[in-house]
mmCIF file of C-alpha atoms and ligand atoms in Angstrom:
data_model
loop_
_atom_site.group_PDB
_atom_site.id
_atom_site.type_symbol
_atom_site.label_atom_id
_atom_site.label_comp_id
_atom_site.label_asym_id
_atom_site.label_seq_id
_atom_site.Cartn_x
_atom_site.Cartn_y
_atom_site.Cartn_z
ATOM 1 C CA UNK R 461 75.461 110.510 97.504
ATOM 2 C CA UNK R 462 73.949 110.243 94.022
ATOM 3 C CA UNK R 463 75.943 108.409 91.372
ATOM 4 C CA UNK R 464 76.518 111.662 89.464
ATOM 5 C CA UNK R 465 77.801 113.394 92.586
ATOM 6 C CA UNK R 466 80.060 110.496 93.421
ATOM 7 C CA UNK R 467 81.534 110.542 89.915
ATOM 8 C CA UNK R 468 82.124 114.278 90.119
ATOM 9 C CA UNK R 469 83.768 113.941 93.518
ATOM 10 C CA UNK R 470 86.072 111.191 92.274
ATOM 11 C CA UNK R 471 86.964 113.039 89.094
ATOM 12 C CA UNK R 472 88.191 116.005 91.111
ATOM 13 C CA UNK R 473 90.473 114.094 93.470
ATOM 14 C CA UNK R 474 94.167 114.513 92.571
ATOM 15 C CA UNK R 475 95.257 110.907 92.169
ATOM 16 C CA UNK R 476 98.422 108.789 92.045
ATOM 17 C CA UNK R 477 98.527 105.547 90.046
ATOM 18 C CA UNK R 478 101.014 103.075 91.548
ATOM 19 C CA UNK R 479 99.927 99.747 90.079
ATOM 20 C CA UNK R 480 99.575 99.771 86.327
ATOM 21 C CA UNK R 481 101.016 97.409 83.741
ATOM 22 C CA UNK R 482 101.501 99.476 80.616
ATOM 23 C CA UNK R 483 100.820 96.430 78.419
ATOM 24 C CA UNK R 484 97.514 96.130 80.273
ATOM 25 C CA UNK R 485 96.430 99.553 79.066
ATOM 26 C CA UNK R 486 96.415 98.348 75.447
ATOM 27 C CA UNK R 487 92.921 99.211 74.235
ATOM 28 C CA UNK R 488 91.538 96.980 71.442
ATOM 29 C CA UNK R 489 91.162 99.960 69.078
ATOM 30 C CA UNK R 490 94.867 100.810 69.343
ATOM 31 C CA UNK R 491 95.763 97.105 69.180
ATOM 32 C CA UNK R 492 93.993 96.859 65.842
ATOM 33 C CA UNK R 493 95.617 100.001 64.525
ATOM 34 C CA UNK R 494 99.142 98.885 65.465
ATOM 35 C CA UNK R 495 98.547 95.322 64.229
ATOM 36 C CA UNK R 496 97.510 96.753 60.879
ATOM 37 C CA UNK R 497 100.474 99.061 60.431
ATOM 38 C CA UNK R 498 102.870 96.270 61.503
ATOM 39 C CA UNK R 499 101.135 93.777 59.217
ATOM 40 C CA UNK R 500 100.578 91.404 62.120
ATOM 41 C CA UNK R 501 97.421 89.313 62.190
ATOM 42 C CA UNK R 502 95.243 89.217 65.292
ATOM 43 C CA UNK R 503 93.137 86.222 66.260
ATOM 44 C CA UNK R 504 90.082 88.488 66.282
ATOM 45 C CA UNK R 505 88.082 90.078 63.468
ATOM 46 C CA UNK R 506 86.907 93.156 65.297
ATOM 47 C CA UNK R 507 87.240 95.302 68.378
ATOM 48 C CA UNK R 508 83.970 93.826 69.633
ATOM 49 C CA UNK R 509 85.298 90.283 69.190
ATOM 50 C CA UNK R 510 88.341 91.182 71.277
ATOM 51 C CA UNK R 511 86.176 92.669 74.006
ATOM 52 C CA UNK R 512 83.985 89.582 73.936
ATOM 53 C CA UNK R 513 87.052 87.450 74.732
ATOM 54 C CA UNK R 514 87.763 89.425 77.893
ATOM 55 C CA UNK R 515 86.033 87.072 80.294
ATOM 56 C CA UNK R 516 88.366 85.459 82.770
ATOM 57 C CA UNK R 517 87.994 82.813 85.445
ATOM 58 C CA UNK R 518 91.438 83.343 86.937
ATOM 59 C CA UNK R 519 94.766 85.141 86.547
ATOM 60 C CA UNK R 520 96.199 82.675 84.031
ATOM 61 C CA UNK R 521 93.287 83.001 81.601
ATOM 62 C CA UNK R 522 93.873 86.738 81.602
ATOM 63 C CA UNK R 523 97.653 86.465 81.241
ATOM 64 C CA UNK R 524 97.314 84.236 78.173
ATOM 65 C CA UNK R 525 95.308 86.923 76.364
ATOM 66 C CA UNK R 526 97.396 89.794 77.723
ATOM 67 C CA UNK R 527 100.652 88.304 76.427
ATOM 68 C CA UNK R 528 99.051 87.605 73.039
ATOM 69 C CA UNK R 529 97.851 91.196 72.712
ATOM 70 C CA UNK R 530 101.334 92.531 73.499
ATOM 71 C CA UNK R 531 102.782 90.655 70.520
ATOM 72 C CA UNK R 532 101.714 93.329 68.050
ATOM 73 C CA UNK R 533 104.108 95.799 69.730
ATOM 74 C CA UNK R 534 107.286 95.850 67.660
ATOM 75 C CA UNK R 535 108.703 99.340 67.087
ATOM 76 C CA UNK R 536 109.676 102.139 69.442
ATOM 77 C CA UNK R 537 106.722 104.121 68.088
ATOM 78 C CA UNK R 538 104.339 101.337 69.167
ATOM 79 C CA UNK R 539 105.566 101.509 72.758
ATOM 80 C CA UNK R 540 105.390 105.285 72.637
ATOM 81 C CA UNK R 541 101.812 105.254 71.305
ATOM 82 C CA UNK R 542 100.721 102.707 73.914
ATOM 83 C CA UNK R 543 102.176 104.757 76.769
ATOM 84 C CA UNK R 544 101.013 108.106 75.422
ATOM 85 C CA UNK R 545 97.445 106.821 75.033
ATOM 86 C CA UNK R 546 97.485 105.720 78.673
ATOM 87 C CA UNK R 547 98.899 109.020 79.910
ATOM 88 C CA UNK R 548 96.447 111.231 78.031
ATOM 89 C CA UNK R 549 93.605 109.052 79.292
ATOM 90 C CA UNK R 550 94.600 109.315 82.947
ATOM 91 C CA UNK R 551 95.363 112.995 82.586
ATOM 92 C CA UNK R 552 91.668 113.412 81.787
ATOM 93 C CA UNK R 553 90.948 111.654 85.112
ATOM 94 C CA UNK R 554 93.094 114.035 87.172
ATOM 95 C CA UNK R 555 95.885 111.528 87.758
ATOM 96 C CA UNK R 556 98.922 113.685 88.540
ATOM 97 C CA UNK R 557 101.566 111.065 89.321
ATOM 98 C CA UNK R 558 102.164 107.572 87.887
ATOM 99 C CA UNK R 559 104.467 104.701 88.789
ATOM 100 C CA UNK R 560 104.046 102.201 85.990
ATOM 101 C CA UNK R 561 105.262 98.687 85.302
ATOM 102 C CA UNK R 562 106.568 97.329 82.048
ATOM 103 C CA UNK R 563 107.353 93.668 81.338
ATOM 104 C CA UNK R 564 110.565 93.650 79.268
ATOM 105 C CA UNK R 565 110.622 89.857 78.946
ATOM 106 C CA UNK R 566 107.250 89.800 77.182
ATOM 107 C CA UNK R 567 109.052 91.595 74.375
ATOM 108 C CA UNK R 568 112.689 90.490 74.561
ATOM 109 C CA UNK R 569 111.519 86.853 74.433
ATOM 110 C CA UNK R 570 110.051 87.672 70.979
ATOM 111 C CA UNK R 571 113.271 89.272 69.810
ATOM 112 C CA UNK R 572 112.328 92.909 70.439
ATOM 113 C CA UNK R 573 115.405 94.648 71.888
ATOM 114 C CA UNK R 574 115.195 96.034 75.431
ATOM 115 C CA UNK R 575 116.189 99.508 74.234
ATOM 116 C CA UNK R 576 113.305 99.673 71.737
ATOM 117 C CA UNK R 577 110.789 98.898 74.472
ATOM 118 C CA UNK R 578 112.098 101.246 77.126
ATOM 119 C CA UNK R 579 112.892 104.141 74.796
ATOM 120 C CA UNK R 580 109.326 104.257 73.474
ATOM 121 C CA UNK R 581 107.862 104.116 76.975
ATOM 122 C CA UNK R 582 110.293 106.622 78.445
ATOM 123 C CA UNK R 583 109.824 109.217 75.693
ATOM 124 C CA UNK R 584 106.068 109.180 76.290
ATOM 125 C CA UNK R 585 106.585 109.586 80.052
ATOM 126 C CA UNK R 586 108.938 112.531 79.458
ATOM 127 C CA UNK R 587 106.468 114.166 77.116
ATOM 128 C CA UNK R 588 103.675 113.734 79.676
ATOM 129 C CA UNK R 589 105.854 115.333 82.318
ATOM 130 C CA UNK R 590 106.482 118.347 80.102
ATOM 131 C CA UNK R 591 103.078 118.737 78.480
ATOM 132 C CA UNK R 592 100.632 117.276 81.000
ATOM 133 C CA UNK R 593 102.511 117.937 84.239
ATOM 134 C CA UNK R 594 102.326 114.253 85.206
ATOM 135 C CA UNK R 595 105.307 113.114 87.268
ATOM 136 C CA UNK R 596 106.418 109.516 86.921
ATOM 137 C CA UNK R 597 108.515 106.572 88.031
ATOM 138 C CA UNK R 598 109.201 103.499 85.904
ATOM 139 C CA UNK R 599 109.289 99.946 87.286
ATOM 140 C CA UNK R 600 110.664 96.965 85.407
ATOM 141 C CA UNK R 601 108.846 93.747 86.307
ATOM 142 C CA UNK R 602 110.371 90.292 86.172
ATOM 143 C CA UNK R 603 108.024 87.581 84.895
ATOM 144 C CA UNK R 604 107.836 85.029 87.683
ATOM 145 C CA UNK R 605 106.809 82.113 85.421
ATOM 146 C CA UNK R 606 110.269 82.408 83.813
ATOM 147 C CA UNK R 607 113.512 81.337 85.481
ATOM 148 C CA UNK R 608 115.790 83.189 87.855
ATOM 149 C CA UNK R 609 118.463 83.087 85.133
ATOM 150 C CA UNK R 610 116.128 84.898 82.722
ATOM 151 C CA UNK R 611 115.476 87.556 85.364
ATOM 152 C CA UNK R 612 119.243 88.022 85.808
ATOM 153 C CA UNK R 613 119.592 88.500 82.027
ATOM 154 C CA UNK R 614 116.875 91.141 82.176
ATOM 155 C CA UNK R 615 118.620 92.923 85.038
ATOM 156 C CA UNK R 616 121.806 92.949 82.968
ATOM 157 C CA UNK R 617 119.975 94.323 79.909
ATOM 158 C CA UNK R 618 118.476 97.107 82.012
ATOM 159 C CA UNK R 619 121.781 98.476 83.302
ATOM 160 C CA UNK R 620 122.491 100.879 80.412
ATOM 161 C CA UNK R 621 119.071 102.423 81.190
ATOM 162 C CA UNK R 622 119.488 102.565 84.951
ATOM 163 C CA UNK R 623 118.855 106.300 85.024
ATOM 164 C CA UNK R 624 115.385 105.745 83.588
ATOM 165 C CA UNK R 625 114.345 102.899 85.873
ATOM 166 C CA UNK R 626 113.360 103.497 89.480
ATOM 167 C CA UNK R 627 112.532 100.013 90.653
ATOM 168 C CA UNK R 628 111.879 96.386 89.891
ATOM 169 C CA UNK R 629 108.718 94.351 90.436
ATOM 170 C CA UNK R 630 107.533 90.772 90.115
ATOM 171 C CA UNK R 631 104.415 89.798 88.187
ATOM 172 C CA UNK R 632 102.746 87.055 86.080
ATOM 173 C CA UNK R 633 101.561 83.608 87.290
ATOM 174 C CA UNK R 634 101.792 83.707 91.063
ATOM 175 C CA UNK R 635 100.859 80.277 92.422
ATOM 176 C CA UNK R 636 103.862 77.937 92.217
ATOM 177 C CA UNK R 637 106.259 80.832 91.612
ATOM 178 C CA UNK R 638 106.922 82.148 95.121
ATOM 179 C CA UNK R 639 109.007 85.228 95.836
ATOM 180 C CA UNK R 640 111.817 82.993 97.186
ATOM 181 C CA UNK R 641 112.576 81.964 93.578
ATOM 182 C CA UNK R 642 113.780 85.540 92.973
ATOM 183 C CA UNK R 643 115.561 86.370 96.232
ATOM 184 C CA UNK R 644 119.011 86.562 94.634
ATOM 185 C CA UNK R 645 117.986 88.658 91.635
ATOM 186 C CA UNK R 646 116.114 91.070 93.914
ATOM 187 C CA UNK R 647 119.232 91.415 96.056
ATOM 188 C CA UNK R 648 121.302 92.088 92.931
ATOM 189 C CA UNK R 649 118.675 94.612 91.751
ATOM 190 C CA UNK R 650 118.859 96.441 95.085
ATOM 191 C CA UNK R 651 122.656 96.500 94.782
ATOM 192 C CA UNK R 652 122.187 98.330 91.465
ATOM 193 C CA UNK R 653 120.099 100.960 93.248
ATOM 194 C CA UNK R 654 116.630 99.791 92.224
ATOM 195 C CA UNK R 655 113.730 100.029 94.647
ATOM 196 C CA UNK R 656 111.802 96.789 95.140
ATOM 197 C CA UNK R 657 108.134 95.809 94.932
ATOM 198 C CA UNK R 658 106.388 92.507 94.200
ATOM 199 C CA UNK R 659 102.948 91.153 93.444
ATOM 200 C CA UNK R 660 102.035 88.884 96.348
ATOM 201 C CA UNK R 661 98.869 87.514 97.862
ATOM 202 C CA UNK R 662 96.728 88.112 94.773
ATOM 203 C CA UNK R 663 96.003 84.421 94.077
ATOM 204 C CA UNK R 664 98.893 83.171 96.169
ATOM 205 C CA UNK R 665 98.746 82.662 99.949
ATOM 206 C CA UNK R 666 99.648 85.032 102.779
ATOM 207 C CA UNK R 667 102.936 83.117 103.057
ATOM 208 C CA UNK R 668 104.016 84.685 99.752
ATOM 209 C CA UNK R 669 103.524 88.139 101.281
ATOM 210 C CA UNK R 670 105.800 87.180 104.181
ATOM 211 C CA UNK R 671 108.372 85.971 101.646
ATOM 212 C CA UNK R 672 108.160 89.177 99.643
ATOM 213 C CA UNK R 673 108.847 91.139 102.837
ATOM 214 C CA UNK R 674 111.481 88.906 104.406
ATOM 215 C CA UNK R 675 113.290 87.413 101.412
ATOM 216 C CA UNK R 676 112.897 90.126 98.778
ATOM 217 C CA UNK R 677 112.835 93.165 101.078
ATOM 218 C CA UNK R 678 110.144 94.930 99.088
ATOM 219 C CA UNK R 679 108.908 98.366 100.113
ATOM 220 C CA UNK R 680 105.363 97.812 98.758
ATOM 221 C CA UNK R 681 103.153 94.832 98.093
ATOM 222 C CA UNK R 682 101.124 94.797 94.877
ATOM 223 C CA UNK R 683 97.646 93.438 95.635
ATOM 224 C CA UNK R 684 98.222 91.669 98.974
ATOM 225 C CA UNK R 685 94.501 90.975 99.491
ATOM 226 C CA UNK R 686 95.246 87.640 101.089
ATOM 227 C CA UNK R 687 96.987 89.236 104.094
ATOM 228 C CA UNK R 688 93.630 89.155 105.863
ATOM 229 C CA UNK R 689 94.065 85.380 106.240
ATOM 230 C CA UNK R 690 96.856 86.040 108.725
ATOM 231 C CA UNK R 691 96.414 88.517 111.587
ATOM 232 C CA UNK R 692 100.126 88.531 112.461
ATOM 233 C CA UNK R 693 100.835 89.633 108.899
ATOM 234 C CA UNK R 694 98.228 92.392 109.062
ATOM 235 C CA UNK R 695 99.858 93.585 112.294
ATOM 236 C CA UNK R 696 103.247 93.661 110.603
ATOM 237 C CA UNK R 697 101.940 95.563 107.547
ATOM 238 C CA UNK R 698 100.318 98.107 109.830
ATOM 239 C CA UNK R 699 103.317 98.483 112.148
ATOM 240 C CA UNK R 700 105.684 99.052 109.226
ATOM 241 C CA UNK R 701 103.123 100.931 107.117
ATOM 242 C CA UNK R 702 103.913 98.730 104.116
ATOM 243 C CA UNK R 703 101.583 99.899 101.329
ATOM 244 C CA UNK R 704 99.197 97.500 99.579
ATOM 245 C CA UNK R 705 98.377 98.619 96.031
ATOM 246 C CA UNK R 706 94.890 97.182 95.584
ATOM 247 C CA UNK R 707 93.163 96.822 92.225
ATOM 248 C CA UNK R 708 89.452 96.252 92.860
ATOM 249 C CA UNK R 709 88.153 95.828 89.288
ATOM 250 C CA UNK R 710 91.024 93.457 88.536
ATOM 251 C CA UNK R 711 90.141 91.402 91.621
ATOM 252 C CA UNK R 712 86.542 90.998 90.515
ATOM 253 C CA UNK R 713 87.398 90.294 86.863
ATOM 254 C CA UNK R 714 89.957 87.630 87.833
ATOM 255 C CA UNK R 715 87.644 86.151 90.475
ATOM 256 C CA UNK R 716 90.156 86.868 93.229
ATOM 257 C CA UNK R 717 87.053 88.115 95.002
ATOM 258 C CA UNK R 718 83.553 87.144 93.965
ATOM 259 C CA UNK R 719 81.712 90.449 94.389
ATOM 260 C CA UNK R 720 82.872 94.008 94.800
ATOM 261 C CA UNK R 721 80.714 94.147 97.941
ATOM 262 C CA UNK R 722 83.185 91.630 99.456
ATOM 263 C CA UNK R 723 86.263 93.689 98.670
ATOM 264 C CA UNK R 724 88.611 93.911 101.686
ATOM 265 C CA UNK R 725 89.491 97.598 101.218
ATOM 266 C CA UNK R 726 87.340 98.958 104.094
ATOM 267 C CA UNK R 727 88.537 96.210 106.459
ATOM 268 C CA UNK R 728 92.125 97.037 105.602
ATOM 269 C CA UNK R 729 91.600 100.761 106.126
ATOM 270 C CA UNK R 730 89.888 100.056 109.450
ATOM 271 C CA UNK R 731 92.924 98.095 110.567
ATOM 272 C CA UNK R 732 95.246 100.998 109.759
ATOM 273 C CA UNK R 733 96.777 99.438 106.639
ATOM 274 C CA UNK R 734 98.168 101.813 104.014
ATOM 275 C CA UNK R 735 95.799 100.569 101.307
ATOM 276 C CA UNK R 736 95.460 102.308 97.946
ATOM 277 C CA UNK R 737 93.316 101.909 94.800
ATOM 278 C CA UNK R 738 94.762 101.352 91.314
ATOM 279 C CA UNK R 739 93.836 99.949 87.942
ATOM 280 C CA UNK R 740 96.295 97.086 87.128
ATOM 281 C CA UNK R 741 95.266 96.408 83.505
ATOM 282 C CA UNK R 742 92.551 98.940 82.690
ATOM 283 C CA UNK R 743 91.964 97.918 79.074
ATOM 284 C CA UNK R 744 91.148 94.386 80.224
ATOM 285 C CA UNK R 745 89.312 94.938 83.488
ATOM 286 C CA UNK R 746 86.814 97.646 82.640
ATOM 287 C CA UNK R 747 88.366 100.790 83.919
ATOM 288 C CA UNK R 748 91.065 103.240 84.801
ATOM 289 C CA UNK R 749 91.529 105.033 88.120
ATOM 290 C CA UNK R 750 88.154 106.784 88.253
ATOM 291 C CA UNK R 751 86.248 103.612 87.394
ATOM 292 C CA UNK R 752 88.116 101.717 90.108
ATOM 293 C CA UNK R 753 87.394 104.383 92.699
ATOM 294 C CA UNK R 754 83.784 104.568 91.576
ATOM 295 C CA UNK R 755 83.048 100.824 91.546
ATOM 296 C CA UNK R 756 84.628 100.440 94.965
ATOM 297 C CA UNK R 757 82.957 103.454 96.540
ATOM 298 C CA UNK R 758 79.556 102.473 95.156
ATOM 299 C CA UNK R 759 79.644 98.819 96.211
ATOM 300 C CA UNK R 760 81.133 99.466 99.628
ATOM 301 C CA UNK R 761 79.428 102.745 100.408
ATOM 302 C CA UNK R 762 82.694 104.511 101.027
ATOM 303 C CA UNK R 763 82.317 107.950 102.553
ATOM 304 C CA UNK R 764 84.382 111.014 101.681
ATOM 305 C CA UNK R 765 86.669 110.476 104.615
ATOM 306 C CA UNK R 766 87.560 106.998 103.306
ATOM 307 C CA UNK R 767 88.046 108.301 99.765
ATOM 308 C CA UNK R 768 90.321 111.020 101.085
ATOM 309 C CA UNK R 769 92.307 108.445 103.060
ATOM 310 C CA UNK R 770 92.785 106.263 99.990
ATOM 311 C CA UNK R 771 93.944 109.205 97.879
ATOM 312 C CA UNK R 772 96.341 110.426 100.593
ATOM 313 C CA UNK R 773 97.672 106.893 101.091
ATOM 314 C CA UNK R 774 98.674 106.661 97.429
ATOM 315 C CA UNK R 775 100.875 109.752 97.660
ATOM 316 C CA UNK R 776 102.334 108.501 100.951
ATOM 317 C CA UNK R 777 103.093 105.145 99.304
ATOM 318 C CA UNK R 778 104.650 106.747 96.228
ATOM 319 C CA UNK R 779 108.340 107.228 95.553
ATOM 320 C CA UNK R 780 108.035 110.986 95.271
ATOM 321 C CA UNK R 781 110.344 113.065 97.454
ATOM 322 C CA UNK R 782 108.962 114.311 100.759
ATOM 323 C CA UNK R 783 108.275 117.856 99.561
ATOM 324 C CA UNK R 784 106.270 116.630 96.532
ATOM 325 C CA UNK R 785 104.363 114.161 98.698
ATOM 326 C CA UNK R 786 103.413 116.920 101.079
ATOM 327 C CA UNK R 787 102.299 119.183 98.250
ATOM 328 C CA UNK R 788 100.038 116.507 96.745
ATOM 329 C CA UNK R 789 98.648 115.433 100.120
ATOM 330 C CA UNK R 790 97.818 119.035 100.931
ATOM 331 C CA UNK R 791 96.051 119.329 97.574
ATOM 332 C CA UNK R 792 93.934 116.251 98.364
ATOM 333 C CA UNK R 793 93.068 117.570 101.822
ATOM 334 C CA UNK R 794 92.233 120.993 100.437
ATOM 335 C CA UNK R 795 89.988 119.408 97.820
ATOM 336 C CA UNK R 796 87.957 117.441 100.370
ATOM 337 C CA UNK R 797 87.775 120.343 102.783
ATOM 338 C CA UNK R 798 86.125 122.504 100.156
ATOM 339 C CA UNK R 799 83.709 119.927 98.761
ATOM 340 C CA UNK R 800 80.153 121.118 99.104
HETATM 341 N N1 LIG H 787 98.900 89.826 88.319
HETATM 342 C C1 LIG H 787 100.053 89.284 87.932
HETATM 343 N N2 LIG H 787 100.679 89.642 86.823
HETATM 344 C C2 LIG H 787 100.134 90.583 86.055
HETATM 345 C C3 LIG H 787 98.949 91.170 86.405
HETATM 346 C C4 LIG H 787 98.310 90.786 87.599
HETATM 347 O O1 LIG H 787 97.224 91.254 87.999
HETATM 348 N N3 LIG H 787 98.674 92.061 85.421
HETATM 349 C C5 LIG H 787 99.674 92.008 84.532
HETATM 350 N N4 LIG H 787 100.561 91.104 84.909
HETATM 351 ZN ZN1 LIG H 788 99.408 93.886 88.656
#
């Protein structure tokens, strides 16, 4: 397939985004604009200087910059603008359903109230549902470099907004902060009715994926690339059809894998794993959903059948109700059936 044809094919696929940190969609242009109106100084003189700084050797180098960028977000309007910019962007890429993460502690630690953060994000999601026909779920992530007690405080702060929050996740610095550290707060989160996911096996070992399954009881693993180190784990993921939300551009940018040509996606699909493609932190890693699909398909020579599988998997892995899942899956199948 030519590059132009591949792009056109990808553009047309109805897509679900299941692994996206809203703070990671903060484009430098918007960062500058919000910094200016909030009278906050940035460490950079220009958009180009910011982009120049986006070269990472590992997860931590990225996180340091990502948390710094988020510091210009202060008012409800800022969180609304951030989320709305993301939603209009992905709408243009034929993303029809999103399940997005936000990191409340990145903001509450700086004195920004929980309600300011979530209200801005939620209003943008509601507007996108009404005006862009994008359905959504919202996932609150605990920062794993902080303590269990801090996560419990965040759970408590979220309770007045329970109706707006569908699940909890676990992100930030993985190595040295295993899922077991959060077993009790995940149990308490489940007791409040939240669904559970966790980042595991991005930089951390396969053992962290086992922990996320056995100690946290998650229904999806975010990333999970490292499962291939452990065949018994792969067998378990396949048997239980536990989704892995992969983020190929993120993996290359954070040197989780060295080259896109080495990405494990095809191996995982071959083994019957419910693998999906997402964008993680698109403003930092060079692309949204289409760019992730494109880079992966190009480097790994994915055929249409594999692309269709990935797109179907994302709706299967989503938290939509069964009727909506079926509708979207039929739309994907119909699309590929009629491709010329
Ligand atoms: N990994 C862990 N934490 C994160 C990431 C990630 O890729 N992006 C934003 N927070
Ligand atoms: Zn992530």
